[in-house]
Amino acid sequence: MVNNQIIDDRDTRLSPLSPQDLAALRENLQEQRLFREDQLRRMAAGPSRTDELIRRRSAAQTEVRVKPAASARMVLADVEAALDRMAEGRYGRCHLCRRTIDRDRLMIVPQARYCARCQQVREAGR
């Protein structure tokens, strides 16, 4: 207790990330952004003759082309959101429980919005 108030550990715990960690994560996110932007540009560049033949064959084959673009757009949005959180000083906090996201998790999934526990809860609810 400080000044007769209970301090909630979720709100006051400092990020487990060092300045070097943050720099490495920022660089990783920026590289991911460039990769996804390039990927989407290539997908939008227009169909090749082979793509045109595939397009005529079936709706299922069309779905195979559309899903990667949608996935790339979703990952790009997650990466950009993580870079925004980093710029605003909110990076590394779980969107649900507000606790810090484990350093190891961020090193693997730098765009993570949720701690491992909350991510499991979200996936179980699907």
Coordinates of N, CA and C in Angstrom, one line a residue, residues 12-97:
T12 N 1.3 -1.3 -12.8 CA 2.6 -0.6 -12.4 C 3.8 -1.3 -12.8
R13 N 3.7 -2.6 -13.2 CA 4.9 -3.4 -13.5 C 5.5 -2.8 -14.7
L14 N 6.8 -2.6 -14.7 CA 7.5 -2.1 -15.8 C 7.7 -3.2 -16.8
S15 N 7.9 -2.7 -18.1 CA 8.1 -3.7 -19.2 C 9.4 -4.5 -18.9
P16 N 9.3 -5.8 -19.2 CA 10.6 -6.6 -19.1 C 11.5 -6.4 -20.2
L17 N 11.2 -5.4 -21.1 CA 12.0 -5.2 -22.3 C 13.1 -4.2 -22.1
S18 N 14.3 -4.5 -22.4 CA 15.4 -3.5 -22.4 C 15.3 -2.6 -23.6
P19 N 16.0 -1.5 -23.6 CA 16.0 -0.7 -24.8 C 16.5 -1.4 -26.0
Q20 N 17.5 -2.4 -25.8 CA 18.0 -3.2 -26.9 C 16.9 -4.1 -27.4
D21 N 16.1 -4.7 -26.5 CA 15.0 -5.5 -26.9 C 14.0 -4.8 -27.8
L22 N 13.7 -3.6 -27.3 CA 12.7 -2.7 -28.0 C 13.3 -2.4 -29.4
A23 N 14.5 -2.1 -29.5 CA 15.1 -1.7 -30.8 C 15.1 -2.9 -31.7
A24 N 15.4 -4.1 -31.2 CA 15.4 -5.3 -32.1 C 14.0 -5.6 -32.5
L25 N 13.0 -5.5 -31.6 CA 11.6 -5.8 -31.9 C 11.1 -4.7 -33.0
R26 N 11.5 -3.5 -32.8 CA 11.0 -2.4 -33.8 C 11.6 -2.8 -35.1
E27 N 12.9 -3.2 -35.2 CA 13.5 -3.5 -36.5 C 12.8 -4.7 -37.1
N28 N 12.5 -5.7 -36.3 CA 11.8 -6.9 -36.8 C 10.4 -6.5 -37.4
L29 N 9.7 -5.7 -36.6 CA 8.4 -5.3 -37.1 C 8.4 -4.4 -38.4
Q30 N 9.4 -3.6 -38.5 CA 9.6 -2.8 -39.7 C 9.9 -3.7 -40.9
E31 N 10.8 -4.7 -40.7 CA 11.1 -5.6 -41.7 C 9.8 -6.4 -42.1
Q32 N 9.0 -6.8 -41.2 CA 7.8 -7.5 -41.5 C 6.9 -6.6 -42.3
R33 N 6.8 -5.4 -41.9 CA 5.9 -4.4 -42.6 C 6.4 -4.3 -44.1
L34 N 7.7 -4.2 -44.3 CA 8.2 -4.1 -45.7 C 7.9 -5.3 -46.5
F35 N 8.1 -6.5 -45.9 CA 7.8 -7.8 -46.5 C 6.4 -7.9 -46.9
R36 N 5.5 -7.6 -46.0 CA 4.0 -7.7 -46.3 C 3.6 -6.7 -47.3
E37 N 4.1 -5.5 -47.3 CA 3.8 -4.5 -48.3 C 4.2 -4.9 -49.7
D38 N 5.4 -5.5 -49.8 CA 5.9 -6.0 -51.0 C 5.1 -7.2 -51.5
Q39 N 4.8 -8.0 -50.6 CA 4.0 -9.2 -50.9 C 2.6 -8.8 -51.5
L40 N 2.0 -7.8 -50.9 CA 0.7 -7.3 -51.4 C 0.8 -6.6 -52.7
R41 N 1.9 -5.9 -52.9 CA 2.1 -5.2 -54.2 C 2.3 -6.3 -55.3
R42 N 3.0 -7.3 -55.0 CA 3.2 -8.4 -56.0 C 1.9 -9.1 -56.3
M43 N 1.1 -9.3 -55.3 CA -0.2 -9.9 -55.5 C -1.2 -9.0 -56.3
A44 N -1.1 -7.7 -56.1 CA -2.0 -6.8 -56.8 C -1.4 -6.4 -58.2
A45 N -0.2 -6.8 -58.6 CA 0.4 -6.4 -59.8 C -0.3 -6.9 -61.0
G46 N -1.2 -7.8 -60.9 CA -2.0 -8.3 -62.0 C -1.7 -9.8 -62.3
P47 N -2.6 -10.4 -62.8 CA -2.5 -11.9 -63.0 C -1.5 -12.2 -64.2
S48 N -0.8 -13.2 -64.0 CA 0.0 -13.7 -65.2 C -0.9 -14.6 -66.0
R49 N -0.4 -15.1 -67.1 CA -1.2 -16.0 -67.9 C -1.6 -17.2 -67.1
T50 N -0.7 -17.7 -66.3 CA -1.0 -18.9 -65.5 C -2.1 -18.6 -64.5
D51 N -2.0 -17.4 -63.9 CA -3.1 -17.0 -62.9 C -4.4 -16.9 -63.6
E52 N -4.4 -16.4 -64.9 CA -5.6 -16.2 -65.6 C -6.3 -17.6 -65.9
L53 N -5.5 -18.6 -66.2 CA -6.0 -19.9 -66.4 C -6.6 -20.5 -65.2
I54 N -5.9 -20.3 -64.1 CA -6.4 -20.8 -62.8 C -7.7 -20.1 -62.4
R55 N -7.8 -18.8 -62.7 CA -9.0 -18.1 -62.3 C -10.2 -18.6 -63.0
R56 N -10.0 -19.1 -64.3 CA -11.1 -19.6 -65.0 C -11.6 -21.0 -64.6
R57 N -10.7 -21.7 -63.9 CA -11.0 -23.1 -63.5 C -12.1 -23.3 -62.5
S58 N -12.0 -22.7 -61.3 CA -13.0 -22.9 -60.3 C -13.0 -21.9 -59.2
A59 N -14.1 -21.8 -58.5 CA -14.2 -20.9 -57.4 C -13.2 -21.3 -56.3
A60 N -13.0 -22.6 -56.1 CA -12.1 -23.0 -55.0 C -10.7 -22.5 -55.3
Q61 N -10.3 -22.6 -56.5 CA -9.0 -22.1 -56.9 C -8.9 -20.6 -56.7
T62 N -9.9 -19.9 -56.9 CA -10.0 -18.4 -56.7 C -9.8 -18.1 -55.2
E63 N -10.4 -19.0 -54.4 CA -10.3 -18.8 -52.9 C -8.8 -19.0 -52.5
V64 N -8.1 -19.9 -53.1 CA -6.7 -20.1 -52.8 C -5.9 -18.9 -53.1
R65 N -6.3 -18.1 -54.1 CA -5.5 -16.9 -54.4 C -5.9 -15.7 -53.4
V66 N -7.2 -15.7 -53.0 CA -7.7 -14.6 -52.2 C -7.3 -14.7 -50.8
K67 N -7.2 -15.9 -50.2 CA -6.9 -16.1 -48.8 C -5.5 -15.6 -48.4
P68 N -4.5 -15.8 -49.3 CA -3.1 -15.3 -48.9 C -3.1 -13.8 -48.8
A69 N -3.8 -13.1 -49.7 CA -3.8 -11.6 -49.7 C -4.5 -11.1 -48.4
A70 N -5.6 -11.8 -48.1 CA -6.4 -11.3 -46.9 C -5.5 -11.6 -45.6
S71 N -4.8 -12.7 -45.6 CA -3.9 -13.0 -44.5 C -2.8 -12.0 -44.4
A72 N -2.2 -11.7 -45.5 CA -1.1 -10.7 -45.6 C -1.6 -9.3 -45.1
R73 N -2.8 -8.9 -45.5 CA -3.4 -7.6 -45.0 C -3.6 -7.6 -43.5
M74 N -4.1 -8.8 -43.0 CA -4.3 -8.9 -41.5 C -3.0 -8.8 -40.7
V75 N -2.0 -9.5 -41.2 CA -0.7 -9.5 -40.5 C -0.1 -8.0 -40.6
L76 N -0.2 -7.4 -41.8 CA 0.3 -6.1 -41.9 C -0.4 -5.1 -41.0
A77 N -1.7 -5.2 -40.8 CA -2.4 -4.4 -39.9 C -2.0 -4.6 -38.4
D78 N -1.7 -5.9 -38.1 CA -1.2 -6.2 -36.7 C 0.2 -5.6 -36.5
V79 N 1.0 -5.7 -37.5 CA 2.4 -5.2 -37.4 C 2.3 -3.7 -37.3
E80 N 1.5 -3.0 -38.1 CA 1.4 -1.5 -38.0 C 0.8 -1.1 -36.6
A81 N -0.1 -1.9 -36.1 CA -0.7 -1.6 -34.8 C 0.4 -1.7 -33.7
A82 N 1.2 -2.7 -33.8 CA 2.3 -2.9 -32.8 C 3.3 -1.8 -32.9
L83 N 3.6 -1.3 -34.1 CA 4.5 -0.2 -34.2 C 3.9 1.1 -33.6
D84 N 2.6 1.3 -33.8 CA 1.9 2.4 -33.2 C 1.9 2.3 -31.7
R85 N 1.7 1.1 -31.2 CA 1.7 1.0 -29.7 C 3.1 1.3 -29.2
M86 N 4.1 0.9 -29.9 CA 5.5 1.1 -29.5 C 5.8 2.6 -29.5
A87 N 5.3 3.3 -30.5 CA 5.5 4.8 -30.6 C 4.8 5.5 -29.5
E88 N 3.7 5.0 -29.1 CA 2.8 5.6 -28.0 C 3.2 5.1 -26.6
G89 N 4.2 4.2 -26.5 CA 4.6 3.8 -25.2 C 3.7 2.7 -24.6
R90 N 2.8 2.1 -25.4 CA 1.9 1.1 -24.9 C 2.3 -0.3 -25.3
Y91 N 3.4 -0.5 -25.9 CA 3.8 -1.8 -26.4 C 4.1 -2.7 -25.3
G92 N 3.7 -4.0 -25.5 CA 4.1 -5.0 -24.5 C 3.1 -5.2 -23.4
R93 N 1.9 -4.6 -23.5 CA 0.8 -4.8 -22.5 C -0.3 -5.6 -23.2
C94 N -0.8 -6.5 -22.5 CA -2.0 -7.3 -22.9 C -3.2 -6.4 -23.1
H95 N -3.9 -6.6 -24.2 CA -5.1 -5.8 -24.4 C -6.3 -6.2 -23.5
L96 N -6.2 -7.4 -22.9 CA -7.3 -7.8 -22.1 C -7.0 -7.6 -20.6
C97 N -5.9 -8.2 -20.1 CA -5.7 -8.2 -18.7 C -4.8 -7.0 -18.3

